[in-house]
XYZ file of C-alpha atoms in Angstrom:
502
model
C 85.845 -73.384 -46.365
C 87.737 -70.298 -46.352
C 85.465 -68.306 -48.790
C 82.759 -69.766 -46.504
C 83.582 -68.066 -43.510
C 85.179 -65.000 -44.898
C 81.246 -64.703 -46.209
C 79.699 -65.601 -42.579
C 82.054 -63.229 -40.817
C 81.115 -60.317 -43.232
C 77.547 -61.022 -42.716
C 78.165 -61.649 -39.333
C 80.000 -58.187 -38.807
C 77.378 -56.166 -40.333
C 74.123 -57.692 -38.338
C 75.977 -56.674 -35.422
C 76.199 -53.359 -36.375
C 73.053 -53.261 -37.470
C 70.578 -50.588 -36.953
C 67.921 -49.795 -39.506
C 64.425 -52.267 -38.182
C 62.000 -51.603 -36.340
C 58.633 -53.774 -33.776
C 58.914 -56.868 -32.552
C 55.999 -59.152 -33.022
C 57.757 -63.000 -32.463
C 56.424 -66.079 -33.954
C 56.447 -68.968 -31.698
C 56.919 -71.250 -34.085
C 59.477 -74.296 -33.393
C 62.218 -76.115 -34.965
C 61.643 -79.028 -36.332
C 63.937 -81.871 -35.370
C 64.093 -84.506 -38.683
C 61.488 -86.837 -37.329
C 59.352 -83.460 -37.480
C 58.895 -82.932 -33.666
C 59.425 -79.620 -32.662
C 62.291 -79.035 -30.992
C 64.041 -76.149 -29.843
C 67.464 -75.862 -27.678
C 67.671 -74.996 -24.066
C 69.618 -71.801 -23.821
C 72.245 -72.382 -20.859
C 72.697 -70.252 -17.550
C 75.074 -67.633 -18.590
C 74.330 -64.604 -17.061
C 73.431 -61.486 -19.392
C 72.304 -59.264 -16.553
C 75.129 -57.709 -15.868
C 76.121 -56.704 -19.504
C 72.909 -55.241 -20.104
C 72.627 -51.282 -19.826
C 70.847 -49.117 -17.896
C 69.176 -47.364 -20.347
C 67.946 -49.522 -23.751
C 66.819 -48.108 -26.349
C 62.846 -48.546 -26.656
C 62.942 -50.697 -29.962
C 65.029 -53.293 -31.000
C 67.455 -54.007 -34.068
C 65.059 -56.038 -35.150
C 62.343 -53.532 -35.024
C 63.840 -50.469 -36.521
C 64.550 -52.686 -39.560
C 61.406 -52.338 -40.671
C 60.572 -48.785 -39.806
C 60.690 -47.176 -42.801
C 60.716 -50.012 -45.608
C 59.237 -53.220 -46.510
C 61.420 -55.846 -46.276
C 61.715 -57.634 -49.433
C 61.695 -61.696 -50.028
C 61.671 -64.273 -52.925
C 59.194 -67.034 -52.726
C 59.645 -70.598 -53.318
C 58.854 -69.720 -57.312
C 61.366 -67.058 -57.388
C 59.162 -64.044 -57.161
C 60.370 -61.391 -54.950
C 57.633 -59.415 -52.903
C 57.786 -57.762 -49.041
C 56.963 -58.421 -45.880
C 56.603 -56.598 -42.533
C 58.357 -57.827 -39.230
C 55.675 -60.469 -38.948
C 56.301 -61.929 -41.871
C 52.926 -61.196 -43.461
C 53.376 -59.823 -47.383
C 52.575 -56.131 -47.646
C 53.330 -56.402 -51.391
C 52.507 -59.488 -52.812
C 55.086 -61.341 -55.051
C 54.936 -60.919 -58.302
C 58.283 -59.430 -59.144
C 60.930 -61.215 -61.761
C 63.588 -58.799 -59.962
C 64.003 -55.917 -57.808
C 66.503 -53.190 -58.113
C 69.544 -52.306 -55.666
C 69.181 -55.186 -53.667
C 71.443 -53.132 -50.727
C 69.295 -49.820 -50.579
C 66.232 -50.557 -52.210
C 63.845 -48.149 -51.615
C 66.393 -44.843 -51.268
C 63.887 -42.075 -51.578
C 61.122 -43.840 -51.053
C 60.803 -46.002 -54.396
C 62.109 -48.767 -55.865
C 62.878 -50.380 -59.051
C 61.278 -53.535 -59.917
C 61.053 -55.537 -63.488
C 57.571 -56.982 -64.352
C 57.023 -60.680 -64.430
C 54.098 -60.753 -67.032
C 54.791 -59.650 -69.668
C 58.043 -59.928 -72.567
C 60.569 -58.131 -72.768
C 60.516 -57.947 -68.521
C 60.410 -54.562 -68.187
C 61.055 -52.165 -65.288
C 58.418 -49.779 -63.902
C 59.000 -47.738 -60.187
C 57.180 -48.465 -56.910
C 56.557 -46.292 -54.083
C 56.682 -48.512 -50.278
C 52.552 -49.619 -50.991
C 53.595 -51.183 -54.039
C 52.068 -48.969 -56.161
C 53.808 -47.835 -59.148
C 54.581 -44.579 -60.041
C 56.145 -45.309 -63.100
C 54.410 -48.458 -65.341
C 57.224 -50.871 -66.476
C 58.683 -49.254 -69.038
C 62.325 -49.548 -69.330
C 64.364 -51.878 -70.650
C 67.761 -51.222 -67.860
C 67.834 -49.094 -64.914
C 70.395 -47.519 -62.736
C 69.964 -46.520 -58.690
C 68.970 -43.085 -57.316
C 72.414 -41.580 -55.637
C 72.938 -38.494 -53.310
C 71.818 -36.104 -56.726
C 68.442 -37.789 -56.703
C 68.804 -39.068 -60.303
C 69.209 -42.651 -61.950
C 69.627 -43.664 -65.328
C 66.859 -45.518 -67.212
C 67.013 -46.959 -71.082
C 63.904 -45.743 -72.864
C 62.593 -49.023 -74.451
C 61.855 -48.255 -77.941
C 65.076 -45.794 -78.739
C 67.316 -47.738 -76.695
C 68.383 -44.211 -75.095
C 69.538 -43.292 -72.048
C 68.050 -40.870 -69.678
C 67.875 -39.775 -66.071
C 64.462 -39.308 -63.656
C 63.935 -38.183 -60.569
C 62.115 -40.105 -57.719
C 58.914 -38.845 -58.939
C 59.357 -40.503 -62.560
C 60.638 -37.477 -63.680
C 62.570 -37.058 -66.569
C 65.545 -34.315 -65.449
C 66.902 -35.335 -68.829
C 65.654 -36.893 -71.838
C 67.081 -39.608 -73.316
C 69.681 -39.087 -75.851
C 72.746 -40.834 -74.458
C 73.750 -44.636 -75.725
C 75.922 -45.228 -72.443
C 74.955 -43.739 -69.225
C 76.526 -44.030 -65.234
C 75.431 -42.667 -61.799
C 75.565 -39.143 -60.796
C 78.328 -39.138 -58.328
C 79.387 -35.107 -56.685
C 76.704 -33.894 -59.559
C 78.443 -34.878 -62.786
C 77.685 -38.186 -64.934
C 79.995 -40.319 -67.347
C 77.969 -41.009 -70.351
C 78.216 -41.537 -74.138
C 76.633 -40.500 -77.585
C 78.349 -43.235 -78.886
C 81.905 -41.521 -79.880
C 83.416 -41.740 -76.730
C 83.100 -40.810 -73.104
C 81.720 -37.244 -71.776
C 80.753 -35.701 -68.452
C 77.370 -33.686 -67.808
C 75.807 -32.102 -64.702
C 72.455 -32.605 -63.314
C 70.730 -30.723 -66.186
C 71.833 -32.401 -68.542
C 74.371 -30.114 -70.138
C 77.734 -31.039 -71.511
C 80.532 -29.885 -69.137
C 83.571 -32.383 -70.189
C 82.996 -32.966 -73.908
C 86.589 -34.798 -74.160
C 85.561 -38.187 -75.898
C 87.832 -40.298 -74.118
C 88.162 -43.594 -74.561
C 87.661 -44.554 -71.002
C 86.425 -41.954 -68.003
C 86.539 -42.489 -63.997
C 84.576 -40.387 -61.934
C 86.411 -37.458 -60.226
C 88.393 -37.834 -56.457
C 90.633 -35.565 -54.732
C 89.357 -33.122 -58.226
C 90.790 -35.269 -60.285
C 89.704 -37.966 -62.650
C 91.366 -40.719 -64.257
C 90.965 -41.063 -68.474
C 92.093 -42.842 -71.286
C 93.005 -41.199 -74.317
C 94.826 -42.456 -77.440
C 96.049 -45.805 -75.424
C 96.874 -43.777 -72.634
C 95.780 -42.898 -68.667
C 96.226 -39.380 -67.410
C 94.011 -36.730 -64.780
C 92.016 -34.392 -66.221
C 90.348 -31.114 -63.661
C 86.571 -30.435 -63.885
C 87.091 -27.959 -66.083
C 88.459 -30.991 -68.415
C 91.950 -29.841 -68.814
C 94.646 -32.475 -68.353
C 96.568 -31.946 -65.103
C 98.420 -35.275 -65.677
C 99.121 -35.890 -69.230
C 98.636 -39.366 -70.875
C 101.439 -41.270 -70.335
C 100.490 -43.986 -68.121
C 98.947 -47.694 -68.759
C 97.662 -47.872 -65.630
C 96.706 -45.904 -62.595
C 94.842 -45.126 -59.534
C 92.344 -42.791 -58.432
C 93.900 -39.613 -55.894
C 93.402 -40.307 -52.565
C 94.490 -38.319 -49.551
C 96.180 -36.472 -52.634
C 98.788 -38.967 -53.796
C 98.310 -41.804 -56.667
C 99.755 -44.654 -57.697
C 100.721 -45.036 -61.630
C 102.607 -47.153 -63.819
C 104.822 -45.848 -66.957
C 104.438 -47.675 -70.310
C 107.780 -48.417 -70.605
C 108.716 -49.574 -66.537
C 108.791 -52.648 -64.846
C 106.378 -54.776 -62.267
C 106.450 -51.982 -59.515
C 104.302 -48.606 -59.572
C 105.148 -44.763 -59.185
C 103.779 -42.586 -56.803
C 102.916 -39.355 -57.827
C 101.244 -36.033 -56.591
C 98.077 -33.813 -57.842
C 100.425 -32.103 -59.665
C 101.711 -34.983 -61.656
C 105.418 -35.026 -59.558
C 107.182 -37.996 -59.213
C 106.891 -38.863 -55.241
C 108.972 -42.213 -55.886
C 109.110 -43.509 -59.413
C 109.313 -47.028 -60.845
C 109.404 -48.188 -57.136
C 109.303 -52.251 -55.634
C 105.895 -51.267 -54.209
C 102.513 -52.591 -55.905
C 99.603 -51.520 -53.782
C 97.740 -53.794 -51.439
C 94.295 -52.738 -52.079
C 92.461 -50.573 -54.753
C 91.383 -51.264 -58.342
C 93.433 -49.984 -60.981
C 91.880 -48.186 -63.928
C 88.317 -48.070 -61.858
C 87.627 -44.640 -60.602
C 85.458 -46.294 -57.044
C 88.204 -48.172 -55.546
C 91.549 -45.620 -55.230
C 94.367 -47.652 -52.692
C 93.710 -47.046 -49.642
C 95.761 -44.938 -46.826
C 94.896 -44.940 -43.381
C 96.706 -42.476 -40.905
C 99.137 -41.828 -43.632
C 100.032 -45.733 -44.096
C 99.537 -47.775 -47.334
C 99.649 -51.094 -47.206
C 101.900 -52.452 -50.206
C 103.041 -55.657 -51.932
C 107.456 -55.659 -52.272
C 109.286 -57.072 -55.070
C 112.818 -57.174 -54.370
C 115.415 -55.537 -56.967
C 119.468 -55.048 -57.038
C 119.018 -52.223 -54.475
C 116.643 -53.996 -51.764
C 118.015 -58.228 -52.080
C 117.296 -58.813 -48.404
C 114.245 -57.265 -48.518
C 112.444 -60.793 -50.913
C 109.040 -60.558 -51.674
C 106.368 -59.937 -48.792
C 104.301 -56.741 -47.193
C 105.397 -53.654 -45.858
C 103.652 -50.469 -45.161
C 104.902 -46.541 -46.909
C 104.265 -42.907 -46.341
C 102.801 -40.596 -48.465
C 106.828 -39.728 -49.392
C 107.001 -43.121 -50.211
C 109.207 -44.102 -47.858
C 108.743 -47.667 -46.363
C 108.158 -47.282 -42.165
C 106.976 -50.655 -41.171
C 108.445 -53.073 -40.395
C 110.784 -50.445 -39.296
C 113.991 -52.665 -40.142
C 114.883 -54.008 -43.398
C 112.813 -57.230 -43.022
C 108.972 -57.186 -44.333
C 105.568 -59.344 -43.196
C 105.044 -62.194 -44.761
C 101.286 -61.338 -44.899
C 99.396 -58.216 -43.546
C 96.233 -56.791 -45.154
C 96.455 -52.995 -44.076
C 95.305 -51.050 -40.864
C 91.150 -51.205 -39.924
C 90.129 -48.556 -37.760
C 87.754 -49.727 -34.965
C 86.175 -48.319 -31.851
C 89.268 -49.378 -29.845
C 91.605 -48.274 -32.119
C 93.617 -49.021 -35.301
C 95.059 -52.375 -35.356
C 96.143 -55.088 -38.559
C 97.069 -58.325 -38.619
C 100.468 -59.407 -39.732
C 102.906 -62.039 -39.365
C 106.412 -62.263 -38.178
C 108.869 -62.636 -40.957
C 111.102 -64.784 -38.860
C 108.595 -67.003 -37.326
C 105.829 -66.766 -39.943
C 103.258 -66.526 -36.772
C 100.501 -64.102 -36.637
C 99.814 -60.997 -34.591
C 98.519 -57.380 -34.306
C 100.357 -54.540 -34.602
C 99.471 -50.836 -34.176
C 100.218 -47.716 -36.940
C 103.378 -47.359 -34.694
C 104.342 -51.258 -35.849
C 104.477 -52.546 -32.404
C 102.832 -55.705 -31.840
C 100.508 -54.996 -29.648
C 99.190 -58.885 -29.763
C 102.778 -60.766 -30.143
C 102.564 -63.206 -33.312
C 102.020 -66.595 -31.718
C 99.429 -68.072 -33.732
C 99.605 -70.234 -36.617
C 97.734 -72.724 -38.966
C 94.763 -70.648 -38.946
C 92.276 -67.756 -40.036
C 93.208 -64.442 -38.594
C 90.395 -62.072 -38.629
C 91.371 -59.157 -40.928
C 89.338 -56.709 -39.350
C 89.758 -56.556 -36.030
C 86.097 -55.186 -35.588
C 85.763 -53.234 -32.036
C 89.256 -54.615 -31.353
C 88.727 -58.023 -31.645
C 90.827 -60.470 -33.390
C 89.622 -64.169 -34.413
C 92.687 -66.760 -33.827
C 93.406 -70.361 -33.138
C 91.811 -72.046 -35.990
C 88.677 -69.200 -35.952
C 87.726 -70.731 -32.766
C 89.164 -68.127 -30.031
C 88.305 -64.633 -29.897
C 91.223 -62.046 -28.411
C 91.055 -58.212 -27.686
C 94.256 -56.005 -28.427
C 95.996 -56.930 -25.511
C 95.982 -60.650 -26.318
C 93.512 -61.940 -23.238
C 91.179 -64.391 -24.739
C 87.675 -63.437 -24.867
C 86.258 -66.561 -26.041
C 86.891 -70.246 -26.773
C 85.050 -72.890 -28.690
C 86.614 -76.472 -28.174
C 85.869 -79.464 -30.933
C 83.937 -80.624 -32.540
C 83.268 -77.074 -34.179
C 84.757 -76.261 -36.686
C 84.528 -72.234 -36.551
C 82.509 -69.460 -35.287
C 81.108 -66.239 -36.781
C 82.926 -62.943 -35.537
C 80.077 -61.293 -33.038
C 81.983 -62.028 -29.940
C 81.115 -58.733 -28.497
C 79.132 -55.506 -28.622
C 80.559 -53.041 -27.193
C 77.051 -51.712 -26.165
C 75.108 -55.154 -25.321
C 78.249 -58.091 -24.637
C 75.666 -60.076 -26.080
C 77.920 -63.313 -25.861
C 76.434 -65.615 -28.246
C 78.049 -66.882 -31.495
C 76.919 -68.602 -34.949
C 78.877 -72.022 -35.454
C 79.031 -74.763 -37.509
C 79.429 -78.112 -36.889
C 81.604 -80.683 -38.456
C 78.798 -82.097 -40.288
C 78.104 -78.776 -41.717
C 74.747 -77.670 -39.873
C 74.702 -74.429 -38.320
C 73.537 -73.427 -34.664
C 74.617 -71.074 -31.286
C 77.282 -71.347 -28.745
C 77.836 -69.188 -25.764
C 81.392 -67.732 -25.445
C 82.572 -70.692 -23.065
C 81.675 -72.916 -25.650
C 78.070 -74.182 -24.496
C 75.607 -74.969 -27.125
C 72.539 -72.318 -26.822
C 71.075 -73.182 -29.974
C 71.373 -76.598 -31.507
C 73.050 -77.641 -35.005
C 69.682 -77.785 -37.078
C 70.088 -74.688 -39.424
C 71.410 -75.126 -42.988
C 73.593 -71.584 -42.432
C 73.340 -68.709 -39.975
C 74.396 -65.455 -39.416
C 75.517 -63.791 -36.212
C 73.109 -62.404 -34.193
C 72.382 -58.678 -34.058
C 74.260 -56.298 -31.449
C 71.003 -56.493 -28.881
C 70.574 -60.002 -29.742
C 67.242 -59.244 -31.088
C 67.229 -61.754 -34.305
C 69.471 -63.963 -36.476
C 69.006 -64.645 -39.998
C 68.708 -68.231 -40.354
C 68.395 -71.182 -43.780
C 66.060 -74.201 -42.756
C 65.204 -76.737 -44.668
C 66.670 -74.602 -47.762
C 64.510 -71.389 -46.829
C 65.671 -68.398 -44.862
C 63.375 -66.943 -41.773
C 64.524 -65.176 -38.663
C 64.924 -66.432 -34.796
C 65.132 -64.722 -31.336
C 67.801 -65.609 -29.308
C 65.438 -68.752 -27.776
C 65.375 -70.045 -31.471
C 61.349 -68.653 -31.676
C 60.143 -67.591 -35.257
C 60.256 -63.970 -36.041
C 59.743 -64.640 -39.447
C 59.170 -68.068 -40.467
C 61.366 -70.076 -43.209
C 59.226 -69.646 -46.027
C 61.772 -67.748 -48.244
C 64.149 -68.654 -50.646
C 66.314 -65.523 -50.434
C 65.293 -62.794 -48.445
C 67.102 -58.882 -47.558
C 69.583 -59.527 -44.778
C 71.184 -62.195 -46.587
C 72.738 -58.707 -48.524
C 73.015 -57.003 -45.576
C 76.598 -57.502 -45.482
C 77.385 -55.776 -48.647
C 76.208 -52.207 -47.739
C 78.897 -49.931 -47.176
């Protein structure tokens, strides 16, 4: 149930924020109740007029989606094509797969592997559907901010990169091959890793055995068993020494010695010892994976604390550290018993964390005063308090920063998605699910607007312009009145990934 909502709150999240769609042609087609009458729910009195503004913009979320793009979908058969806002195909499906399913058509084309014909190979569409490039490739990459992607020529199994015109920038010749990212590449010519530029010219010919892409100038690499920082001129800065590590970020890392215990190191850019062997494992990051370096916001860290000989009262739990590595919240010698790090929203920064002594949840600020005393318990506390607003109670009560409750949704729901508010729109209409498992709308005093017919749903978007709905097993999208915008005719279709752009 958890995993559940953690994925309908992320969807949730982004909708709301969404704004790349564009005109608004609605289908007034029904629900169908499971007799098959049509049925749709009566949306009660609350008053929106006085949250709307003066001045709206002139199309809707749900409109500017589709102003530069197609929108793709998979049919029943698993063939993904595109629609436009009515729902009418613009490219018909006939696709076994489609590329980046988050940014699709960056520059104007798109990847997509041919159905017909074995090996399913990929070719390169412009927005028509007309290809640029004929399927040809046997594995494909995405175009990034250097305008090149990797493709795997299919009959020398070599990699090389093209441009958004089909291209090639540079021919294939490389066995292993990543995405340009600041205008150098990681690839291989099968005796280890190397880094090239845009032209295709060697500019890191160190043949490590693992290579991260470069932050804060620096970037991570494995040689002989070993992690250490190289420069760009490929010079280690850091030697080898360490089994694992993090990428720089905000010019500090976190690394761990062969030959030390559970807790990390935190070192600067020029490989000095901030804190060494510390009690302090970091909250969020990858280790070893040059994308994903921990995370500091306002000069906090959020960490994970082991206790030794030198901290006993301090147990295992949360705490937050400065870039000296010195721990400042909680500011005594007590830690939280949970806290996932600080989210920055419009109204500020905020994170959830509970009281050691009581175990209850709260909000505190970047000063670590709670700014929402912990009083709740026994339920799902939104992690990312998104325009300063927290989720409590069970996920069925929505709070600001000061603790006033915002909304409230009484049994028999079971939860609610988090798009309590816009701070543009205070559209106040949530997703919920019943505890039968159906999907539908409740206003934020807890009145059903849309009824509990939808297999899933996803919050509505900021204006309130559409929802992305499953019926019957097939996804569509519905106005706030629960009219068609696009019919459920779809067995996945593009907002579904919404949530996963960045």
């Amino acid at each position: 149930m958890r995993k559940k909502l953690v994925a309908l709150m992320a969807l949730a999240l982004v909708l709301s924020l969404c704004a790349c769609e564009k005109n608004n042609t609605s289908k007034e087609l029904s629900n169908k109740d499971a007799d098959g009458e049509n049925t749709r729910s009566e949306v009660s009195n609350v008053s929106q007029e006085s949250a709307q503004p003066e001045d709206k913009p002139k199309t809707t979320a749900f409109e500017r989606y589709f102003k530069d793009e197609p929108f793709w979908v998979q049919d029943e058969n698993g063939l993904y094509g595109f629609i436009d806002q009515n729902g009418n195909y613009v490219i018909e499906p006939q696709f076994y797969n489609i590329g980046d399913k988050y940014d699709l058509f960056s520059f104007g084309v798109a990847f997509v592997q041919d159905n017909e014909n074995m090996p399913k190979l990929w070719g390169l569409i412009d927005t028509s559907g007309n290809y640029i490039l004929e399927p040809t490739f046997s594995d494909v990459g995405k175009f990034t901010s250097d305008e090149l992607a990797y493709v795997q020529d299919k009959e020398s199994g070599l990699y090389g990169y093209i441009d958004p015109t089909g291209t090639y920038q540079i021919e294939p010749q490389f066995t292993e091959a990543r995405p340009f990212i600041g205008g150098l590449a990681i690839v291989s010519k099968g005796y280890g890793y190397i880094y090239v530029d845009t032209s295709g010219e060697i500019v890191i010919s160190g043949g490590f055995e693992e290579a991260n892409d470069f932050c804060d100038d620096l970037a991570a690499v494995k040689s002989w068993g070993a992690w250490g920082y190289i420069d760009r001129s490929g010079v280690f800065v850091i030697q080898p020494i360490y089994d694992t590590v993090y990428s720089f970020s905000d010019g500090v890392a976190f690394v761990h010695d062969m030959d030390s215990g559970d807790g990390y190191s935190l070192i600067d850019t020029d490989g000095n010892y901030i804190i060494k062997e510390s009690i302090y494992t970091p909250e969020s990051g990858t280790p070893n994976d040059g994308e994903n370096a921990a995370k500091w916001i306002e000069g906090l860290c959020c960490v994970f604390v082991r206790a030794d000989d030198s901290y006993p009262e301090l147990g295992f739990g949360y705490a937050y550290i400065n870039k000296n590595g010195e721990k400042v919240l909680p500011k005594d010698s007590t830690y939280y018993d949970k806290t996932w790090g600080f989210v920055e929203s419009d109204s500020g920064t905020y994170a959830v964390a509970t009281d050691h002594a009581s175990g209850l949840y709260g909000y505190i600020d970047l000063n670590g005063e709670w700014v929402v005393s912990p009083q709740y318990s026994d339920g799902f506390v939104d992690r990312s308090p998104y325009n300063g607003i927290g989720l409590v109670d069970e996920a069925k009560a929505y709070i600001d920063m000061s603790g006033n409750v915002l909304a409230k949704v009484d049994a028999p729901l079971s939860f609610v998605s988090n798009t309590y508010i816009s701070n543009t729109y205070n559209i106040n209409i949530l997703s919920a699910v019943s505890d039968d498992g159906k999907y539908g709308y409740v206003y934020a005093d807890g009145s059903v607007a849309l009824d509990f017919i939808y297999d899933a749903g996803s919050g509505f978007a900021a204006d309130g312009s559409y929802a992305i709905v499953q019926y019957e097993g097939l996804y569509g999208a519905i106005d706030m009145d629960g009219n068609w915008l696009i019919p459920a005719e779809f067995k996945s279709m593009q907002a579904i990934y919404a949530f996963y752009q960045k």
